Tab-separated table of C-alpha atoms in Angstrom:
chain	number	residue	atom	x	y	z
T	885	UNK	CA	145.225	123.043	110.918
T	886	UNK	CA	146.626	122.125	114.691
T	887	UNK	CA	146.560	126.468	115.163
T	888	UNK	CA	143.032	126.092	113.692
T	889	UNK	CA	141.764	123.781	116.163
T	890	UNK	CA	143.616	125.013	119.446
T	891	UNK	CA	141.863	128.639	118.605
T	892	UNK	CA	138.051	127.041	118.113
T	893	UNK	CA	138.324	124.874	121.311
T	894	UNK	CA	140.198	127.507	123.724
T	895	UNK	CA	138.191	129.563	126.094
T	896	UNK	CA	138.179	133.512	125.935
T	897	UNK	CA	137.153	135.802	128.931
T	898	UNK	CA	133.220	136.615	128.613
T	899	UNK	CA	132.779	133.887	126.261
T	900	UNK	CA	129.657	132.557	128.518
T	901	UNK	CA	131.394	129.088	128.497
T	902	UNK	CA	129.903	128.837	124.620
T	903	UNK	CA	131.499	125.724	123.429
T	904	UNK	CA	133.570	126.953	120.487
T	905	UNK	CA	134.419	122.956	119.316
T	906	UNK	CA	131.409	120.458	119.267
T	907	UNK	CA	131.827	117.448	116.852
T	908	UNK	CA	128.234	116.187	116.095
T	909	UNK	CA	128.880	112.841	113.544
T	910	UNK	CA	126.183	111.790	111.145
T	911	UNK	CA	126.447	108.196	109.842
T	912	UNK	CA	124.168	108.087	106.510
T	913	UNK	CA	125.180	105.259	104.016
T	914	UNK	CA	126.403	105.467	100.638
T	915	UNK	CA	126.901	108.244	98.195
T	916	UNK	CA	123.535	108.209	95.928
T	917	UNK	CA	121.491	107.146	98.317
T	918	UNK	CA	118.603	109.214	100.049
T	919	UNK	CA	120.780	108.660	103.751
T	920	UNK	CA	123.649	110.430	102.346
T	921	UNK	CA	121.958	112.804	100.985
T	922	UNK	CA	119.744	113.205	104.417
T	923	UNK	CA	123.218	113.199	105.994
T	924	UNK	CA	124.734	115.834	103.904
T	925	UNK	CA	121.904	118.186	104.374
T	926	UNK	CA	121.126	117.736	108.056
T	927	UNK	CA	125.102	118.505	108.856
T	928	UNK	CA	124.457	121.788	106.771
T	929	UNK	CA	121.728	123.119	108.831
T	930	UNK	CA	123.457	122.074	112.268
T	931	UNK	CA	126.547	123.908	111.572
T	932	UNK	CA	124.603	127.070	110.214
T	933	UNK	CA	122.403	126.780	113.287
T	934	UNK	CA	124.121	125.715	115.793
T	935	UNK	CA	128.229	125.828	117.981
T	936	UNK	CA	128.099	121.870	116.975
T	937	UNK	CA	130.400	121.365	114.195
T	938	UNK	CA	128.645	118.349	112.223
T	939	UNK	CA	130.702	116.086	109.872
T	940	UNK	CA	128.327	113.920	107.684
T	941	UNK	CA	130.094	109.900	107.734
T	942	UNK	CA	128.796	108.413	104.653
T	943	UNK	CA	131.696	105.227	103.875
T	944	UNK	CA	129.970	101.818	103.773
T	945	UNK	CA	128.831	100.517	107.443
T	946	UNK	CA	126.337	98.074	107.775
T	947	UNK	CA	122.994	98.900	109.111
T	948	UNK	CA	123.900	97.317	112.303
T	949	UNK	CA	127.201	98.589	112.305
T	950	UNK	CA	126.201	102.741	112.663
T	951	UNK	CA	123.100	101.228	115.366
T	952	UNK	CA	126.745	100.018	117.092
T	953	UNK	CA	128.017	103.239	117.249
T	954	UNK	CA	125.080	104.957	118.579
T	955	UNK	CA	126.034	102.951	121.646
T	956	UNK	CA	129.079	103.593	121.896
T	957	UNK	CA	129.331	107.277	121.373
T	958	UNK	CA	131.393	107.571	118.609
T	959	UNK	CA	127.794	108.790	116.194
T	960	UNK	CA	125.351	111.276	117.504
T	961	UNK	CA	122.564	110.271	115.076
T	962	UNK	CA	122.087	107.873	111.777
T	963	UNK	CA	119.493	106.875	109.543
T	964	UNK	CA	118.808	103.754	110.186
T	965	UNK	CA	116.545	101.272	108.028
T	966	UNK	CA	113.420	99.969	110.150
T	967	UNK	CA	114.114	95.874	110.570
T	968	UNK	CA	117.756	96.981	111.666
T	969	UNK	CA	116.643	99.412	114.150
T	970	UNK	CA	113.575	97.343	115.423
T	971	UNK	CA	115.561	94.002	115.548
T	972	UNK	CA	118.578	95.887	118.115
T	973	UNK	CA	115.678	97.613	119.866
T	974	UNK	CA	113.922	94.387	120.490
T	975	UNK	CA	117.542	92.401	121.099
T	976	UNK	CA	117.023	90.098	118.664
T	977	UNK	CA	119.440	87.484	119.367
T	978	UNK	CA	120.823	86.232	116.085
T	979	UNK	CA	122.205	89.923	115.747
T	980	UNK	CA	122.359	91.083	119.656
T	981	UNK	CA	123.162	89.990	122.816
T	982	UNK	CA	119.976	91.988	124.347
T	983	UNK	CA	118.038	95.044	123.664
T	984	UNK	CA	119.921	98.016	122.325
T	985	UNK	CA	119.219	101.608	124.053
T	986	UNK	CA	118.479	103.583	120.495
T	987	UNK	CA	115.462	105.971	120.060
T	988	UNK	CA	113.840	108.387	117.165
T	989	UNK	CA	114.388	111.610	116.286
T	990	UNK	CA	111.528	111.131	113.427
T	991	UNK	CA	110.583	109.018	110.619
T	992	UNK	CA	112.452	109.494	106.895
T	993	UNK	CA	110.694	108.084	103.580
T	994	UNK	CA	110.237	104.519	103.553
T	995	UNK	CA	112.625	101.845	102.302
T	996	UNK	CA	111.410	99.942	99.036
T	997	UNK	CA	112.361	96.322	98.729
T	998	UNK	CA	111.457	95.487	95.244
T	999	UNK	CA	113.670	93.849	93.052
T	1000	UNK	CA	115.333	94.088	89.703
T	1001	UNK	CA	115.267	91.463	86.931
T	1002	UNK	CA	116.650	91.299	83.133
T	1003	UNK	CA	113.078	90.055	81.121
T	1004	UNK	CA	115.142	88.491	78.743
T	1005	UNK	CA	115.622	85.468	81.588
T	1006	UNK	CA	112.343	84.322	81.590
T	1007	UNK	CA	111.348	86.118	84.729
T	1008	UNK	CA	107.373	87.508	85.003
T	1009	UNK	CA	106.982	86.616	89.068
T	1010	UNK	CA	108.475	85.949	92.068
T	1011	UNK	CA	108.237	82.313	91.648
T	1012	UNK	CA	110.279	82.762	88.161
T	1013	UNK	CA	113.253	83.687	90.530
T	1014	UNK	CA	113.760	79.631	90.888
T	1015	UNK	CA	116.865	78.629	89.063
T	1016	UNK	CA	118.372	82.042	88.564
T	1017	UNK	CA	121.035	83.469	89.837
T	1018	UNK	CA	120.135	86.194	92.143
T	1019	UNK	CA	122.664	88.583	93.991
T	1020	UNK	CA	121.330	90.338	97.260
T	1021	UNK	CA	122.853	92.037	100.716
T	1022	UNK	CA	125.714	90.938	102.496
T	1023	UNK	CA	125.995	87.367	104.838
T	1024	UNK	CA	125.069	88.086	108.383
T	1025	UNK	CA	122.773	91.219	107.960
T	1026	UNK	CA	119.360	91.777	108.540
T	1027	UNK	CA	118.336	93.400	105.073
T	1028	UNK	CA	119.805	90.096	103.187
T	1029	UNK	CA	118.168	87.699	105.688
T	1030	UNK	CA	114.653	89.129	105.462
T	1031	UNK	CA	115.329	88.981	101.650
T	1032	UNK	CA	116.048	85.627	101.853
T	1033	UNK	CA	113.543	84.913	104.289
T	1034	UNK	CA	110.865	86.621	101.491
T	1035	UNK	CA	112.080	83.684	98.608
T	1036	UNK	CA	111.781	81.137	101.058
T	1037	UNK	CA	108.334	81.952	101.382
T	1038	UNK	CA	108.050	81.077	98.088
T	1039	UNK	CA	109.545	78.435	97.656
T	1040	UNK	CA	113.420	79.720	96.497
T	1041	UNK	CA	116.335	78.431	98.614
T	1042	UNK	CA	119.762	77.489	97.841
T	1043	UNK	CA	119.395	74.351	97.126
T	1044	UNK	CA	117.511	75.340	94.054
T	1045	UNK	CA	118.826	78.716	92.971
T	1046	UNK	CA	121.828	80.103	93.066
T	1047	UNK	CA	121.922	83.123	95.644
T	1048	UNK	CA	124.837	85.018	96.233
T	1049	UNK	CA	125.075	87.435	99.360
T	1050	UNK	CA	127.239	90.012	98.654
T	1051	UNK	CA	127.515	94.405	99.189
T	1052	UNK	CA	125.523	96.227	96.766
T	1053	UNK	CA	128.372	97.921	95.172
T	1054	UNK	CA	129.544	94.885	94.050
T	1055	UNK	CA	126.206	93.132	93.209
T	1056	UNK	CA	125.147	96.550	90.959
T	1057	UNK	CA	128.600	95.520	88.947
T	1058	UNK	CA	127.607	91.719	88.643
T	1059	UNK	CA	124.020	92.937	87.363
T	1060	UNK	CA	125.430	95.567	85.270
T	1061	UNK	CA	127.204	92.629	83.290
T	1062	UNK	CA	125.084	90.413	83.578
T	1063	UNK	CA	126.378	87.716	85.712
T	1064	UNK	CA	123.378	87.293	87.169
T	1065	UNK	CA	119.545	87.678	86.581
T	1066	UNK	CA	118.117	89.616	89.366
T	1067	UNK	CA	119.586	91.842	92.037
T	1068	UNK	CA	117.402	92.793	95.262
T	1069	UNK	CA	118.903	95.286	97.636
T	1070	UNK	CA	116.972	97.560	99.835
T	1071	UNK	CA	116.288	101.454	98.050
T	1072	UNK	CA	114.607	104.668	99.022
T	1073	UNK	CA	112.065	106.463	96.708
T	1074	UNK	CA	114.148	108.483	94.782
T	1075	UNK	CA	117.530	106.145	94.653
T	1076	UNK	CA	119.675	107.141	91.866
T	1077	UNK	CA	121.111	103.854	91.975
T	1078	UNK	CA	118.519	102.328	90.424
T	1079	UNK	CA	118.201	104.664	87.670
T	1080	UNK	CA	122.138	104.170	86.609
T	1081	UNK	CA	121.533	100.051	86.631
T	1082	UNK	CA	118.503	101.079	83.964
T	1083	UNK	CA	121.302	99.222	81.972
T	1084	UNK	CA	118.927	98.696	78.787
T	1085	UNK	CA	115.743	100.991	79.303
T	1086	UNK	CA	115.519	101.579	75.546
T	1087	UNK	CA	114.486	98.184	75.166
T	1088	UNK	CA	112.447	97.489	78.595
T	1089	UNK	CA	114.940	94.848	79.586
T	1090	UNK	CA	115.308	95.788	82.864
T	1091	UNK	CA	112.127	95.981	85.293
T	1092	UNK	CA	110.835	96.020	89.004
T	1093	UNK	CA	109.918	92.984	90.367
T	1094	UNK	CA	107.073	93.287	92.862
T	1095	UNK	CA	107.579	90.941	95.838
T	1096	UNK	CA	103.994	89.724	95.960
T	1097	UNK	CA	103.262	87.175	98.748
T	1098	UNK	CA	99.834	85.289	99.679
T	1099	UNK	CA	97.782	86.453	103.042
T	1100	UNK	CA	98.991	83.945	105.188
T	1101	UNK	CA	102.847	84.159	103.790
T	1102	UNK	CA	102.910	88.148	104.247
T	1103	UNK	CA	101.119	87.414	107.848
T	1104	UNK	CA	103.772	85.116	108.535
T	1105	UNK	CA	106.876	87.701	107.114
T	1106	UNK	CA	104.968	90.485	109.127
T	1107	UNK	CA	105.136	88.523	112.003
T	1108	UNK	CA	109.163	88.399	112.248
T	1109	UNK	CA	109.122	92.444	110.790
T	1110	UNK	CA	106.395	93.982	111.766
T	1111	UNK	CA	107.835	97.393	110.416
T	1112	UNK	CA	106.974	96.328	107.075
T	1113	UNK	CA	103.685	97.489	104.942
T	1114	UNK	CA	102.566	97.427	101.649
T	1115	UNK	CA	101.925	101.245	99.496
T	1116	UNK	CA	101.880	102.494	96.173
T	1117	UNK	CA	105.035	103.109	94.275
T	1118	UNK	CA	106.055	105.193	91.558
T	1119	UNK	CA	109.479	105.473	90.103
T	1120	UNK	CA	109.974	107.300	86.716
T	1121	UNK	CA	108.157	105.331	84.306
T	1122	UNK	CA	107.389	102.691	86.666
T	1123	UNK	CA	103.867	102.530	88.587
T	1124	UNK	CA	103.095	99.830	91.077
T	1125	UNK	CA	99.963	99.624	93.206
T	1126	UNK	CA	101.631	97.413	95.838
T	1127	UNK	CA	105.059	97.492	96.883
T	1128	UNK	CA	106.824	95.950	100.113
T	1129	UNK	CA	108.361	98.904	102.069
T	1130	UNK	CA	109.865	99.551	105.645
T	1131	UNK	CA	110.012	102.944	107.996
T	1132	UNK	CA	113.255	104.452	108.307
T	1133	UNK	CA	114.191	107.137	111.088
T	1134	UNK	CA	117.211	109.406	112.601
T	1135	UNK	CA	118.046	107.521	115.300
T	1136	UNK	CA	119.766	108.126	118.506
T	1137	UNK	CA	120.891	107.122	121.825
T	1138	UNK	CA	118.519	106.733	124.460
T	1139	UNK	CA	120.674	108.842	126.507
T	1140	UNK	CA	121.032	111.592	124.559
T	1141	UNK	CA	120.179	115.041	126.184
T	1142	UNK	CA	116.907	115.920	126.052
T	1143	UNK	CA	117.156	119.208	124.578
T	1144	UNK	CA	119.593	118.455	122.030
T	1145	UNK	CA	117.076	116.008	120.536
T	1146	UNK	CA	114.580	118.244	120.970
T	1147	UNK	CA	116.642	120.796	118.527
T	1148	UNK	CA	117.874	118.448	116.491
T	1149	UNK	CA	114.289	117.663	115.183
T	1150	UNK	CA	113.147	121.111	115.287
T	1151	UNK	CA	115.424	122.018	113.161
T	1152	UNK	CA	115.062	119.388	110.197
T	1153	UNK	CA	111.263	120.213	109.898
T	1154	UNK	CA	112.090	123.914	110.068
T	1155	UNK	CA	114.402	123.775	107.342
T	1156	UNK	CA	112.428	120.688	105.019
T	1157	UNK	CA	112.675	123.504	101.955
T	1158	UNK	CA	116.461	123.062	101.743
T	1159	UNK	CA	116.496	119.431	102.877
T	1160	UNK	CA	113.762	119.187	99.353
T	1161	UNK	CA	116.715	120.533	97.321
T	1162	UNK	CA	118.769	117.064	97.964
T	1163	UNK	CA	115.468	115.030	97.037
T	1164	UNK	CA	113.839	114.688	93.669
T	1165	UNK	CA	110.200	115.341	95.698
T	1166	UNK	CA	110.793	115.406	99.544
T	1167	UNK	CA	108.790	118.866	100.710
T	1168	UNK	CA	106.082	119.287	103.977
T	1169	UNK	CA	103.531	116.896	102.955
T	1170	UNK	CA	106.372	114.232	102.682
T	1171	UNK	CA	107.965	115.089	106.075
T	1172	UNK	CA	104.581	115.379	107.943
T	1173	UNK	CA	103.571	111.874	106.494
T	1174	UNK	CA	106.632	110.441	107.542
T	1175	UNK	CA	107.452	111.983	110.584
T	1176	UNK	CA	105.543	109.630	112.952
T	1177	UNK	CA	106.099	106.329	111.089
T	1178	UNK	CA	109.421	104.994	112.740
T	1179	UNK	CA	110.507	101.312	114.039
T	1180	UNK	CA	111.612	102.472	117.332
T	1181	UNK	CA	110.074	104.980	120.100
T	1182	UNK	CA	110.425	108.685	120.086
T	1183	UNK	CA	113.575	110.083	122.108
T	1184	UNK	CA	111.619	111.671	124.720
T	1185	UNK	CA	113.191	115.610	123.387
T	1186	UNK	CA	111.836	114.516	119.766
T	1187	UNK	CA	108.143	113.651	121.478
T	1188	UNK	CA	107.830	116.953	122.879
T	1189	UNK	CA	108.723	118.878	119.728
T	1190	UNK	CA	106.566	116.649	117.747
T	1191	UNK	CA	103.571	116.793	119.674
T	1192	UNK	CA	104.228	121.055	119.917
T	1193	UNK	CA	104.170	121.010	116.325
T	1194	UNK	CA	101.041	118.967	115.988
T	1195	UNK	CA	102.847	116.518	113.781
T	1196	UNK	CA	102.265	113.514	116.562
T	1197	UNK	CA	98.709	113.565	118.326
């Protein structure tokens, strides 16, 4: 492997100073999820296009924890969840000490933040969460304070339910047996994780729980994450006509060079008919609607493709 190496990075004569060795690091999320598989596929089409060699980092960091390494160097790009990226853009201080430098490449499909409840306890509305226990993201992370933030809004706290904050690897295994009545993490449109916690589908035990809130309590949420909006969702067998989702985007470094970014997003929307194979229905109408709708501003390199492209006016 060390011979390997030593003959990609050394220089040969007439070689036109081509950079033979080039790590470019991807930080998705977890296996399953649409950001690995976003990962997975954008590291393909960089190292068949390009001298950068990517690697595709998909072990569990926290939202706020690839945003970190952004800044620090040690990631080129992630996909990044909108209230994470828009609270360390805007330096929110119960997560940051002051605004972080990240930008967009582009927009990725939205983030759904519905949640998922057994029937069998009692449980028809939002309200019905009062009482139960309810497992959702991790202490000290934006995801499971805006979720909390949400049930306070209606009237759920823990002084009156039991709420446990914990990753979603282990709060799929507490749902999965039933420890508790409803879990609520985060999920993209086509997450296979919440087809395998379809525990009991044969008898319509387990359901989506829309997150419904009153005008002046969603004005009030929207006011503290303004990424958020409301859509349509569909999800197997499951309709819903409104459903509480974020923006989600590639994100960068400010600093990164301008053409790289540039190429970078040129290349995912020139190759979206491989990217589609990783995605149960992700094809050119998707990445057109999505391309513009991120939580941060465009990486100056990203702009210019976009607007060549006609995909940002």
């Amino acid at each position: 492997m060390l011979m390997l190496l030593f003959a990609c990075s050394g220089k040969t004569a007439g070689d036109n100073k081509k950079k033979y060795f080039n790590l470019f690091t991807i930080k998705s999320s977890y296996l399953r999820t649409p950001f690995y598989n976003a990962g997975i596929s954008l590291a393909y089409i960089i190292n068949k296009n390009t001298e950068y060699i990517a690697m595709n980092s998909s072990y569990g960091l926290s939202e706020n924890e690839k945003i970190q390494s952004l800044v620090d160097g040690s990631a080129s790009v992630a996909f990044i969840s909108g209230p994470e990226a828009y609270m360390a853009y805007s330096g929110h201080p119960d997560y940051w000490d002051d605004s972080q430098n990240i930008r967009a490449l582009f927009g990725f499909i939205p983030t759904v933040y519905n949640c998922v409840a057994y029937r069998s306890a009692g449980i028809k509305t939002l309200e019905d969460l009062s009482g139960k226990q309810i497992v959702l993201d991790s202490v000290q992370t934006v995801t499971g304070n805006l979720l909390a933030y949400l049930l306070e809004l209606n009237g759920i706290t823990g002084s009156n339910t039991q709420i446990y904050r914990m990753r979603e690897t282990i709060g799929e295994n507490l749902f999965k047996r039933q420890d508790v009545d409803v879990m609520w993490y985060p999920m993209g449109r086509e997450h296979a994780f919440f087809r395998d916690i379809n525990v009991k589908k044969d008898t319509g035990d387990v359901f989506y729980l829309i997150p419904c809130l009153e005008k002046n309590k969603l004005k009030e949420f929207l006011s503290v994450y303004p990424v958020f909006y409301t859509d349509s969702f569909s999800h197997g067998s499951i309709s819903c006509e409104k459903s509480l989702m974020a923006y989600s985007c590639l994100a960068c470094s400010g600093d990164m060079d301008d053409e790289l970014a540039y190429r970078i997003t040129k290349l995912w929307f020139e190759n979206i008919d491989y990217i589609g194979q990783f995605f149960d229905s992700y094809h050119e109408d998707d990445a057109r609607m999505y391309a513009c709708n991120v939580p941060l501003p465009f990486h100056a390199g990203a702009e210019r493709y976009l607007r060549e492209s006609g995909l940002l006016k």
